[in-house]
mmCIF file of C-alpha atoms and ligand atoms in Angstrom:
data_model
loop_
_atom_site.group_PDB
_atom_site.id
_atom_site.type_symbol
_atom_site.label_atom_id
_atom_site.label_comp_id
_atom_site.label_asym_id
_atom_site.label_seq_id
_atom_site.Cartn_x
_atom_site.Cartn_y
_atom_site.Cartn_z
ATOM 1 C CA MET A 1215 16.402 121.806 193.165
ATOM 2 C CA GLU A 1216 13.990 120.168 195.932
ATOM 3 C CA LYS A 1217 16.680 118.890 199.478
ATOM 4 C CA PRO A 1218 16.665 115.964 199.840
ATOM 5 C CA VAL A 1219 15.060 114.818 203.932
ATOM 6 C CA THR A 1220 16.958 113.632 206.450
ATOM 7 C CA LEU A 1221 14.985 111.824 208.679
ATOM 8 C CA GLY A 1222 16.567 112.367 212.573
ATOM 9 C CA ILE A 1223 16.770 108.875 214.203
ATOM 10 C CA GLY A 1224 16.797 108.353 218.337
ATOM 11 C CA VAL A 1225 17.961 105.312 219.877
ATOM 12 C CA ILE A 1226 17.592 104.390 222.706
ATOM 13 C CA GLY A 1227 20.447 101.124 223.651
ATOM 14 C CA THR A 1228 23.476 101.968 222.694
ATOM 15 C CA GLY A 1229 25.054 98.104 223.437
ATOM 16 C CA ASN A 1230 26.093 95.974 220.845
ATOM 17 C CA ILE A 1231 23.917 96.118 218.030
ATOM 18 C CA GLY A 1232 22.725 99.790 219.468
ATOM 19 C CA THR A 1233 26.121 100.625 218.073
ATOM 20 C CA TYR A 1234 26.213 98.763 214.772
ATOM 21 C CA HIS A 1235 23.017 100.060 213.444
ATOM 22 C CA VAL A 1236 24.160 104.013 215.417
ATOM 23 C CA ASP A 1237 27.293 103.245 213.084
ATOM 24 C CA ARG A 1238 25.506 102.363 209.747
ATOM 25 C CA ILE A 1239 22.397 104.071 209.367
ATOM 26 C CA ALA A 1240 25.653 107.444 210.440
ATOM 27 C CA SER A 1241 28.224 106.634 207.338
ATOM 28 C CA ARG A 1242 26.257 103.577 204.963
ATOM 29 C CA LEU A 1243 22.868 104.348 204.985
ATOM 30 C CA SER A 1244 20.973 107.042 203.292
ATOM 31 C CA GLY A 1245 17.880 109.205 204.533
ATOM 32 C CA ALA A 1246 18.337 109.243 208.496
ATOM 33 C CA ALA A 1247 20.760 111.104 211.055
ATOM 34 C CA VAL A 1248 21.061 109.955 214.860
ATOM 35 C CA THR A 1249 19.870 112.902 216.007
ATOM 36 C CA ALA A 1250 19.539 111.822 219.555
ATOM 37 C CA VAL A 1251 20.387 108.421 222.049
ATOM 38 C CA PHE A 1252 19.825 107.275 225.193
ATOM 39 C CA ASP A 1253 21.566 105.018 227.564
ATOM 40 C CA VAL A 1254 22.021 103.522 230.877
ATOM 41 C CA ALA A 1255 25.412 103.782 230.768
ATOM 42 C CA THR A 1256 25.720 106.810 230.276
ATOM 43 C CA GLU A 1257 29.217 107.199 229.002
ATOM 44 C CA ARG A 1258 29.478 104.692 226.695
ATOM 45 C CA ALA A 1259 25.817 106.731 225.528
ATOM 46 C CA ARG A 1260 27.996 110.274 225.510
ATOM 47 C CA GLU A 1261 31.236 108.024 223.690
ATOM 48 C CA VAL A 1262 28.836 106.616 220.792
ATOM 49 C CA ALA A 1263 26.684 110.426 220.204
ATOM 50 C CA GLU A 1264 29.798 112.237 219.750
ATOM 51 C CA SER A 1265 31.115 109.784 217.679
ATOM 52 C CA VAL A 1266 28.798 110.650 215.075
ATOM 53 C CA GLY A 1267 27.135 114.595 216.342
ATOM 54 C CA ALA A 1268 24.396 113.514 218.568
ATOM 55 C CA ALA A 1269 22.700 114.887 221.124
ATOM 56 C CA THR A 1270 22.722 112.176 224.414
ATOM 57 C CA ARG A 1271 19.450 112.105 226.101
ATOM 58 C CA ASP A 1272 19.162 111.525 230.359
ATOM 59 C CA GLN A 1273 15.540 109.094 229.609
ATOM 60 C CA ASP A 1274 14.512 106.961 226.929
ATOM 61 C CA LEU A 1275 11.416 108.758 226.705
ATOM 62 C CA ASP A 1276 12.706 112.410 226.100
ATOM 63 C CA VAL A 1277 14.569 110.382 223.318
ATOM 64 C CA ILE A 1278 10.636 109.423 222.390
ATOM 65 C CA HIS A 1279 9.827 113.069 222.188
ATOM 66 C CA ASP A 1280 12.582 114.244 220.432
ATOM 67 C CA PRO A 1281 10.956 116.877 218.784
ATOM 68 C CA GLY A 1282 14.114 116.362 216.187
ATOM 69 C CA VAL A 1283 13.252 113.043 215.762
ATOM 70 C CA ASP A 1284 11.590 111.580 213.837
ATOM 71 C CA ALA A 1285 11.340 107.498 214.348
ATOM 72 C CA VAL A 1286 12.997 105.881 216.909
ATOM 73 C CA VAL A 1287 15.245 102.943 217.062
ATOM 74 C CA VAL A 1288 15.328 100.638 220.532
ATOM 75 C CA ALA A 1289 17.606 98.011 220.913
ATOM 76 C CA SER A 1290 17.685 97.845 225.590
ATOM 77 C CA PRO A 1291 17.577 94.509 226.515
ATOM 78 C CA GLY A 1292 14.274 93.153 225.963
ATOM 79 C CA HIS A 1293 12.280 93.867 228.796
ATOM 80 C CA LEU A 1294 12.110 97.156 228.056
ATOM 81 C CA HIS A 1295 10.987 96.828 224.559
ATOM 82 C CA ALA A 1296 7.691 96.160 224.796
ATOM 83 C CA ASP A 1297 6.701 99.100 227.853
ATOM 84 C CA GLN A 1298 9.212 101.960 225.051
ATOM 85 C CA VAL A 1299 7.836 100.606 221.754
ATOM 86 C CA LEU A 1300 4.686 101.573 223.316
ATOM 87 C CA ALA A 1301 5.598 105.108 224.616
ATOM 88 C CA CYS A 1302 6.488 105.098 220.395
ATOM 89 C CA ILE A 1303 3.203 104.418 219.819
ATOM 90 C CA GLU A 1304 1.794 107.278 222.299
ATOM 91 C CA ALA A 1305 3.292 109.124 220.475
ATOM 92 C CA GLY A 1306 2.611 108.523 217.287
ATOM 93 C CA LYS A 1307 6.299 107.484 216.066
ATOM 94 C CA PRO A 1308 8.253 105.336 214.224
ATOM 95 C CA VAL A 1309 9.759 103.173 216.017
ATOM 96 C CA MET A 1310 12.101 99.781 214.684
ATOM 97 C CA CYS A 1311 12.472 97.412 217.546
ATOM 98 C CA GLU A 1312 15.144 94.687 217.990
ATOM 99 C CA LYS A 1313 13.767 90.946 218.589
ATOM 100 C CA PRO A 1314 11.796 90.237 220.480
ATOM 101 C CA LEU A 1315 8.705 92.372 220.656
ATOM 102 C CA ALA A 1316 8.296 91.611 223.782
ATOM 103 C CA THR A 1317 9.155 89.223 226.309
ATOM 104 C CA THR A 1318 5.646 87.679 227.592
ATOM 105 C CA THR A 1319 2.721 87.319 225.031
ATOM 106 C CA SER A 1320 0.399 88.646 227.522
ATOM 107 C CA ASP A 1321 2.977 92.949 226.479
ATOM 108 C CA ALA A 1322 3.623 92.093 222.879
ATOM 109 C CA LEU A 1323 -0.627 91.643 222.597
ATOM 110 C CA LYS A 1324 -1.132 95.605 224.024
ATOM 111 C CA VAL A 1325 1.700 95.931 221.206
ATOM 112 C CA VAL A 1326 -0.066 94.912 218.672
ATOM 113 C CA GLU A 1327 -3.721 96.321 220.288
ATOM 114 C CA ALA A 1328 -2.121 99.542 220.574
ATOM 115 C CA GLU A 1329 -0.998 99.521 217.059
ATOM 116 C CA VAL A 1330 -4.155 98.674 215.849
ATOM 117 C CA ALA A 1331 -5.963 101.229 217.921
ATOM 118 C CA ALA A 1332 -3.295 103.917 216.122
ATOM 119 C CA GLY A 1333 -5.134 102.735 213.164
ATOM 120 C CA ARG A 1334 -0.934 103.072 211.295
ATOM 121 C CA GLN A 1335 1.596 101.060 210.625
ATOM 122 C CA LEU A 1336 3.923 102.244 212.994
ATOM 123 C CA VAL A 1337 6.257 99.472 214.517
ATOM 124 C CA GLN A 1338 8.870 96.939 212.759
ATOM 125 C CA VAL A 1339 10.217 94.292 214.831
ATOM 126 C CA GLY A 1340 14.772 93.857 213.845
ATOM 127 C CA PHE A 1341 14.201 89.800 212.717
ATOM 128 C CA MET A 1342 16.752 90.985 209.805
ATOM 129 C CA ARG A 1343 16.890 86.968 208.275
ATOM 130 C CA ARG A 1344 13.606 88.202 206.087
ATOM 131 C CA TYR A 1345 16.580 90.533 203.970
ATOM 132 C CA ASP A 1346 19.341 88.359 203.816
ATOM 133 C CA GLN A 1347 19.690 87.002 200.175
ATOM 134 C CA GLY A 1348 20.292 83.165 201.119
ATOM 135 C CA TYR A 1349 16.869 83.054 203.309
ATOM 136 C CA ARG A 1350 15.415 85.679 200.672
ATOM 137 C CA GLN A 1351 16.071 82.934 197.987
ATOM 138 C CA VAL A 1352 15.140 79.638 199.247
ATOM 139 C CA LYS A 1353 11.320 81.879 199.601
ATOM 140 C CA GLU A 1354 11.402 82.896 196.506
ATOM 141 C CA ALA A 1355 12.113 78.767 195.830
ATOM 142 C CA LEU A 1356 8.751 78.220 197.372
ATOM 143 C CA ASP A 1357 6.467 81.302 195.864
ATOM 144 C CA SER A 1358 7.635 80.351 192.755
ATOM 145 C CA GLY A 1359 6.063 76.732 192.749
ATOM 146 C CA SER A 1360 9.379 74.498 191.438
ATOM 147 C CA ILE A 1361 10.149 72.969 194.875
ATOM 148 C CA GLY A 1362 6.300 71.886 195.214
ATOM 149 C CA GLU A 1363 4.512 72.305 198.441
ATOM 150 C CA ALA A 1364 6.039 72.573 201.730
ATOM 151 C CA LEU A 1365 6.566 69.180 203.665
ATOM 152 C CA VAL A 1366 9.279 70.041 205.962
ATOM 153 C CA ILE A 1367 11.941 72.241 207.908
ATOM 154 C CA HIS A 1368 15.923 71.463 208.964
ATOM 155 C CA ALA A 1369 17.332 74.472 211.001
ATOM 156 C CA VAL A 1370 20.509 75.009 212.572
ATOM 157 C CA HIS A 1371 21.886 78.150 214.427
ATOM 158 C CA ARG A 1372 24.680 77.916 216.106
ATOM 159 C CA ASN A 1373 26.848 80.063 218.107
ATOM 160 C CA PRO A 1374 30.233 79.864 219.293
ATOM 161 C CA SER A 1375 29.359 81.049 222.467
ATOM 162 C CA VAL A 1376 27.647 82.628 225.347
ATOM 163 C CA PRO A 1377 27.848 84.488 228.208
ATOM 164 C CA GLU A 1378 27.832 83.276 231.606
ATOM 165 C CA SER A 1379 24.648 85.430 232.747
ATOM 166 C CA PHE A 1380 22.644 83.203 229.661
ATOM 167 C CA ARG A 1381 20.094 81.054 230.693
ATOM 168 C CA GLU A 1382 18.976 77.828 228.784
ATOM 169 C CA PHE A 1383 16.183 78.985 228.676
ATOM 170 C CA MET A 1384 17.420 82.697 225.990
ATOM 171 C CA ALA A 1385 18.083 79.612 223.611
ATOM 172 C CA ILE A 1386 14.564 79.196 222.957
ATOM 173 C CA THR A 1387 13.965 83.584 223.407
ATOM 174 C CA ASP A 1388 17.158 85.007 222.103
ATOM 175 C CA SER A 1389 18.117 82.575 219.745
ATOM 176 C CA VAL A 1390 15.469 80.622 217.916
ATOM 177 C CA VAL A 1391 12.842 83.641 217.915
ATOM 178 C CA HIS A 1392 14.992 83.846 214.600
ATOM 179 C CA GLU A 1393 13.697 80.278 213.153
ATOM 180 C CA ILE A 1394 10.807 81.033 214.030
ATOM 181 C CA ASP A 1395 9.575 84.089 212.854
ATOM 182 C CA THR A 1396 11.557 82.737 209.673
ATOM 183 C CA SER A 1397 9.752 79.417 210.252
ATOM 184 C CA ARG A 1398 6.371 81.660 209.714
ATOM 185 C CA TRP A 1399 7.280 84.394 206.908
ATOM 186 C CA LEU A 1400 9.317 80.909 204.618
ATOM 187 C CA LEU A 1401 5.725 79.465 205.339
ATOM 188 C CA GLY A 1402 3.163 82.028 205.101
ATOM 189 C CA GLU A 1403 1.424 79.802 208.093
ATOM 190 C CA GLU A 1404 1.484 80.016 212.361
ATOM 191 C CA ILE A 1405 2.948 77.427 214.336
ATOM 192 C CA VAL A 1406 0.774 75.626 217.078
ATOM 193 C CA ALA A 1407 3.269 73.518 218.795
ATOM 194 C CA VAL A 1408 6.128 73.887 220.480
ATOM 195 C CA THR A 1409 8.572 70.392 221.435
ATOM 196 C CA VAL A 1410 12.203 70.468 222.957
ATOM 197 C CA ARG A 1411 14.339 67.761 223.612
ATOM 198 C CA SER A 1412 18.186 68.140 225.678
ATOM 199 C CA GLY A 1413 20.375 65.076 225.738
ATOM 200 C CA LYS A 1414 23.784 65.208 226.402
ATOM 201 C CA ARG A 1415 25.672 68.007 227.882
ATOM 202 C CA SER A 1416 28.505 69.987 225.736
ATOM 203 C CA PRO A 1417 31.091 70.393 228.289
ATOM 204 C CA HIS A 1418 31.744 73.999 227.364
ATOM 205 C CA ALA A 1419 27.935 74.381 228.182
ATOM 206 C CA LEU A 1420 26.392 75.588 231.430
ATOM 207 C CA ALA A 1421 23.128 74.891 230.600
ATOM 208 C CA LYS A 1422 21.146 72.025 228.297
ATOM 209 C CA ASP A 1423 23.369 72.677 225.361
ATOM 210 C CA PRO A 1424 22.375 71.933 222.703
ATOM 211 C CA GLN A 1425 18.232 71.454 222.357
ATOM 212 C CA LEU A 1426 17.003 70.403 219.490
ATOM 213 C CA VAL A 1427 13.282 72.343 219.014
ATOM 214 C CA HIS A 1428 10.098 71.006 216.373
ATOM 215 C CA PHE A 1429 7.234 73.357 215.623
ATOM 216 C CA GLU A 1430 3.935 72.274 213.788
ATOM 217 C CA THR A 1431 2.791 74.440 211.875
ATOM 218 C CA GLU A 1432 -1.649 75.064 211.126
ATOM 219 C CA SER A 1433 -1.414 72.996 207.422
ATOM 220 C CA GLY A 1434 1.465 70.352 209.434
ATOM 221 C CA VAL A 1435 5.063 71.160 208.357
ATOM 222 C CA LEU A 1436 7.486 70.394 210.232
ATOM 223 C CA VAL A 1437 10.395 72.099 211.473
ATOM 224 C CA ASP A 1438 13.398 71.027 213.114
ATOM 225 C CA VAL A 1439 16.186 73.180 214.933
ATOM 226 C CA GLU A 1440 19.134 72.826 216.358
ATOM 227 C CA SER A 1441 19.821 75.151 218.748
ATOM 228 C CA PHE A 1442 23.848 74.983 219.809
ATOM 229 C CA VAL A 1443 25.524 78.668 221.858
ATOM 230 C CA ASN A 1444 28.414 76.665 222.660
ATOM 231 C CA CYS A 1445 29.635 74.577 219.219
ATOM 232 C CA GLN A 1446 33.012 77.310 219.535
ATOM 233 C CA TYR A 1447 33.875 76.920 216.099
ATOM 234 C CA GLY A 1448 32.620 79.871 214.581
ATOM 235 C CA TYR A 1449 28.449 80.892 213.526
ATOM 236 C CA ASP A 1450 27.090 78.508 211.798
ATOM 237 C CA VAL A 1451 23.338 78.955 210.753
ATOM 238 C CA ARG A 1452 21.411 77.250 208.002
ATOM 239 C CA CYS A 1453 17.838 76.463 206.489
ATOM 240 C CA GLU A 1454 16.545 73.036 203.971
ATOM 241 C CA LEU A 1455 12.734 73.397 203.011
ATOM 242 C CA VAL A 1456 11.616 70.367 201.923
ATOM 243 C CA GLY A 1457 9.201 70.614 199.334
ATOM 244 C CA SER A 1458 6.674 67.681 197.633
ATOM 245 C CA GLU A 1459 8.922 67.700 194.244
ATOM 246 C CA GLY A 1460 13.059 69.280 195.690
ATOM 247 C CA TYR A 1461 14.136 71.315 198.072
ATOM 248 C CA ALA A 1462 16.101 74.439 198.459
ATOM 249 C CA VAL A 1463 18.952 75.311 200.487
ATOM 250 C CA LEU A 1464 20.573 78.407 202.611
ATOM 251 C CA GLU A 1465 23.776 77.442 203.474
ATOM 252 C CA ASN A 1466 26.376 78.973 205.600
ATOM 253 C CA PRO A 1467 28.657 80.786 202.913
ATOM 254 C CA MET A 1468 32.132 79.942 202.492
ATOM 255 C CA LEU A 1469 34.055 83.882 202.706
ATOM 256 C CA SER A 1470 36.713 82.341 201.606
ATOM 257 C CA ALA A 1471 38.611 79.372 200.648
ATOM 258 C CA SER A 1472 42.706 79.058 200.486
ATOM 259 C CA VAL A 1473 44.523 75.898 199.481
ATOM 260 C CA THR A 1474 47.635 73.983 200.275
ATOM 261 C CA SER A 1475 49.904 70.831 200.166
ATOM 262 C CA GLY A 1476 47.814 70.575 203.431
ATOM 263 C CA GLY A 1477 44.523 70.965 201.740
ATOM 264 C CA ARG A 1478 41.393 73.467 201.328
ATOM 265 C CA ARG A 1479 40.333 75.347 204.068
ATOM 266 C CA THR A 1480 37.670 78.000 204.010
ATOM 267 C CA THR A 1481 36.289 80.138 207.312
ATOM 268 C CA VAL A 1482 33.313 80.267 208.468
ATOM 269 C CA PRO A 1483 31.327 84.039 209.839
ATOM 270 C CA ALA A 1484 32.970 84.689 213.767
ATOM 271 C CA ASP A 1485 29.232 86.045 214.570
ATOM 272 C CA TRP A 1486 26.113 87.095 213.645
ATOM 273 C CA ARG A 1487 28.068 90.909 212.850
ATOM 274 C CA GLU A 1488 29.603 88.745 209.689
ATOM 275 C CA ARG A 1489 27.005 86.858 208.664
ATOM 276 C CA PHE A 1490 24.884 89.454 208.674
ATOM 277 C CA ASP A 1491 26.508 92.314 207.859
ATOM 278 C CA SER A 1492 24.330 92.770 205.231
ATOM 279 C CA ALA A 1493 21.135 91.710 206.232
ATOM 280 C CA TYR A 1494 20.708 94.450 208.607
ATOM 281 C CA GLY A 1495 21.655 97.519 206.519
ATOM 282 C CA ALA A 1496 19.135 96.206 203.794
ATOM 283 C CA GLU A 1497 16.621 95.454 207.408
ATOM 284 C CA LEU A 1498 17.512 99.356 208.348
ATOM 285 C CA GLN A 1499 17.239 101.084 204.761
ATOM 286 C CA ALA A 1500 14.523 99.377 204.041
ATOM 287 C CA TRP A 1501 12.728 100.808 207.750
ATOM 288 C CA ILE A 1502 14.628 104.954 206.626
ATOM 289 C CA ASP A 1503 11.604 104.489 203.627
ATOM 290 C CA GLY A 1504 9.427 102.828 205.404
ATOM 291 C CA VAL A 1505 9.174 105.817 207.822
ATOM 292 C CA THR A 1506 9.100 108.462 204.679
ATOM 293 C CA THR A 1507 6.901 106.627 202.965
ATOM 294 C CA GLY A 1508 4.979 104.728 205.278
ATOM 295 C CA ARG A 1509 4.613 101.055 203.718
ATOM 296 C CA TYR A 1510 6.886 98.677 205.582
ATOM 297 C CA ASP A 1511 8.083 95.580 203.927
ATOM 298 C CA GLY A 1512 9.449 93.719 207.362
ATOM 299 C CA ALA A 1513 8.419 91.809 210.885
ATOM 300 C CA SER A 1514 5.402 93.630 212.020
ATOM 301 C CA ALA A 1515 3.947 94.203 215.622
ATOM 302 C CA TRP A 1516 1.895 91.254 214.974
ATOM 303 C CA ASP A 1517 5.266 89.131 213.420
ATOM 304 C CA GLY A 1518 6.323 90.084 216.569
ATOM 305 C CA TYR A 1519 3.388 88.564 219.050
ATOM 306 C CA ALA A 1520 2.905 85.476 217.666
ATOM 307 C CA ALA A 1521 7.058 84.774 218.018
ATOM 308 C CA THR A 1522 6.577 86.179 221.051
ATOM 309 C CA ALA A 1523 3.739 83.316 221.333
ATOM 310 C CA VAL A 1524 5.826 80.131 220.256
ATOM 311 C CA ALA A 1525 8.918 81.362 221.727
ATOM 312 C CA ASP A 1526 7.458 81.276 224.927
ATOM 313 C CA ALA A 1527 5.003 77.698 224.300
ATOM 314 C CA GLY A 1528 8.944 76.095 223.516
ATOM 315 C CA VAL A 1529 10.403 77.959 227.398
ATOM 316 C CA ARG A 1530 7.209 75.751 228.772
ATOM 317 C CA ALA A 1531 8.136 73.001 226.541
ATOM 318 C CA LEU A 1532 11.934 72.892 227.755
ATOM 319 C CA GLU A 1533 10.062 73.424 231.300
ATOM 320 C CA GLU A 1534 8.087 70.792 231.302
ATOM 321 C CA GLY A 1535 9.191 67.753 228.421
ATOM 322 C CA ARG A 1536 6.010 67.789 226.465
ATOM 323 C CA THR A 1537 4.039 69.264 223.436
ATOM 324 C CA VAL A 1538 3.143 72.557 224.226
ATOM 325 C CA ALA A 1539 0.350 73.986 221.687
ATOM 326 C CA VAL A 1540 0.929 77.649 220.773
ATOM 327 C CA ASP A 1541 -2.131 80.092 221.834
ATOM 328 C CA LEU A 1542 -2.925 82.969 219.404
ATOM 329 C CA VAL A 1543 -5.690 84.963 219.464
ATOM 330 C CA ASP A 1544 -7.386 85.936 216.411
ATOM 331 C CA LYS A 1545 -5.284 87.685 213.713
ATOM 332 C CA PRO A 1546 -6.476 91.202 213.743
ATOM 333 C CA SER A 1547 -8.070 92.464 209.900
ATOM 334 C CA PHE A 1548 -5.600 95.039 210.493
ATOM 335 C CA TYR A 1549 -2.221 93.408 209.683
ATOM 336 C CA ALA A 1550 -3.785 91.196 206.528
ATOM 337 C CA GLY A 1551 -1.609 91.469 203.679
ATOM 338 C CA ARG A 1552 1.258 93.159 206.717
HETATM 339 P P1 NAD B 2464 23.508 94.964 224.945
HETATM 340 O O1 NAD B 2464 23.447 94.209 226.484
HETATM 341 O O2 NAD B 2464 25.262 95.422 224.233
HETATM 342 O O3 NAD B 2464 22.773 95.647 224.534
HETATM 343 C C1 NAD B 2464 22.055 97.185 226.019
HETATM 344 C C2 NAD B 2464 21.919 98.037 226.340
HETATM 345 O O4 NAD B 2464 20.884 98.572 226.757
HETATM 346 C C3 NAD B 2464 23.162 98.172 227.230
HETATM 347 O O5 NAD B 2464 23.869 99.650 227.050
HETATM 348 C C4 NAD B 2464 22.178 99.071 228.351
HETATM 349 O O6 NAD B 2464 23.327 99.733 229.452
HETATM 350 C C5 NAD B 2464 21.289 99.333 227.664
HETATM 351 N N1 NAD B 2464 19.912 99.309 228.779
HETATM 352 C C6 NAD B 2464 19.625 99.452 229.845
HETATM 353 N N2 NAD B 2464 18.900 99.859 229.773
HETATM 354 C C7 NAD B 2464 18.668 100.314 229.464
HETATM 355 C C8 NAD B 2464 17.253 101.383 229.107
HETATM 356 N N3 NAD B 2464 16.136 101.668 231.172
HETATM 357 N N4 NAD B 2464 16.868 102.853 228.721
HETATM 358 C C9 NAD B 2464 18.053 102.293 227.705
HETATM 359 N N5 NAD B 2464 19.055 100.988 227.149
HETATM 360 C C10 NAD B 2464 19.037 100.553 228.760
HETATM 361 O O7 NAD B 2464 22.493 93.887 224.380
HETATM 362 P P2 NAD B 2464 22.731 93.588 222.517
HETATM 363 O O8 NAD B 2464 23.653 92.854 222.431
HETATM 364 O O9 NAD B 2464 23.343 95.137 222.027
HETATM 365 O O10 NAD B 2464 20.939 93.458 222.629
HETATM 366 C C11 NAD B 2464 19.961 94.186 222.747
HETATM 367 C C12 NAD B 2464 18.982 94.497 221.915
HETATM 368 O O11 NAD B 2464 18.936 93.869 220.628
HETATM 369 C C13 NAD B 2464 18.134 92.767 222.489
HETATM 370 O O12 NAD B 2464 16.983 92.447 222.545
HETATM 371 C C14 NAD B 2464 18.958 91.114 222.238
HETATM 372 O O13 NAD B 2464 18.240 90.718 221.746
HETATM 373 C C15 NAD B 2464 18.709 91.958 220.243
HETATM 374 N N6 NAD B 2464 19.757 91.850 219.743
HETATM 375 C C16 NAD B 2464 19.155 91.345 218.220
HETATM 376 C C17 NAD B 2464 19.746 90.932 217.383
HETATM 377 C C18 NAD B 2464 20.034 90.755 215.830
HETATM 378 O O14 NAD B 2464 20.462 89.333 214.735
HETATM 379 N N7 NAD B 2464 18.902 91.066 215.121
HETATM 380 C C19 NAD B 2464 21.473 90.538 218.007
HETATM 381 C C20 NAD B 2464 22.072 90.903 218.883
HETATM 382 C C21 NAD B 2464 21.377 91.909 219.864
HETATM 383 C C1 ISE B 2465 21.388 87.779 219.163
HETATM 384 O O1 ISE B 2465 21.010 88.327 219.883
HETATM 385 C C2 ISE B 2465 21.256 87.125 218.411
HETATM 386 O O2 ISE B 2465 19.847 88.071 217.734
HETATM 387 C C3 ISE B 2465 22.467 86.946 216.637
HETATM 388 O O3 ISE B 2465 21.334 87.212 215.367
HETATM 389 C C4 ISE B 2465 21.078 85.360 217.124
HETATM 390 O O4 ISE B 2465 21.876 84.580 215.888
HETATM 391 C C5 ISE B 2465 22.417 84.802 218.317
HETATM 392 O O5 ISE B 2465 22.289 83.238 218.844
HETATM 393 C C6 ISE B 2465 21.887 86.326 219.747
HETATM 394 O O6 ISE B 2465 22.221 85.936 220.546
#
């Protein structure tokens, strides 16, 4: 009998999501094992590595060049992603890079150019909502024609709270970047302009919060996103796609409900882990399968580049109080159908 192939996965960054991915690969997914990890927080890296029988390495490049590592997960802070992904491309190793692909449009473009030069797809970006059942159903409703032509998207993205280190531009680059990706993916077209408004500030916020972010797409679809990162009560992500013949809606999934004499009480997810748990699993499993087959269905480096370019425009729109156009290079033919 043929022995099943087990891919060796290297993980760079063992913070919140890096550890979450390591645990999942080790215990819930098939076809892969974590073989090497690196984090500048060496004690944390050691604990995480030990928990799954992996080795620790002294720097990110040691993980990438490790002969026991077939593919890499990048889960370090965003400003390090582009260089780490470029090193993976240079080494010819597939990489699943957490969002964002890069924190500047020019760095994201370097990744696109390097992948095109390599001539094969090596990069997937961690926009996990593409694997969420609810978002998939909204996309199916549009693609099937049942709701007609897309006209408007209304979206809500609320986090209970953010750390003190959070800066107001991060509402766009860290949080709304997911709506940038889901809007492009649902509609199958690029965002061409961004406007951001903020009004009365929440008493819990240290910076402008909530913010209302508006996108306009190539065909004129309008998207509004309420970003509210200090909403206090839970993690709340919603999306309504309004078409010419009907609408499709993704509501915050009700996890449970209890009825007592006082009434009916339902719950909301506490955070992104709880809300998107199965999407993260489906995303990683699809990527692991893709490493084996060479066929990926997640967000590509082009998607990562476009998302960063729109986020950059959004940050300028926030700072300058005006609508900012998104300037994308021509899409390389390499990404047609990817
Ligand atoms: P975190 O701060 O918890 O973890 C980052 C880790 O990277 C830390 O352990 C830090 O010590 C380590 N690090 C710092 N410099 C490093 C270096 N040079 N090389 C390797 N590791 C280094 O942050 P996090 O919440 O885990 O976020 C990490 C990335 O994942 C961010 O880009 C974030 O946007 C993304 N993220 C994505 C989702 C999602 O829903 N897809 C959710 C959370 C975080
Ligand atoms: C976090 O980094 C994520 O990516 C979550 O999915 C998002 O909802 C949250 O706002 C971000 O801070």
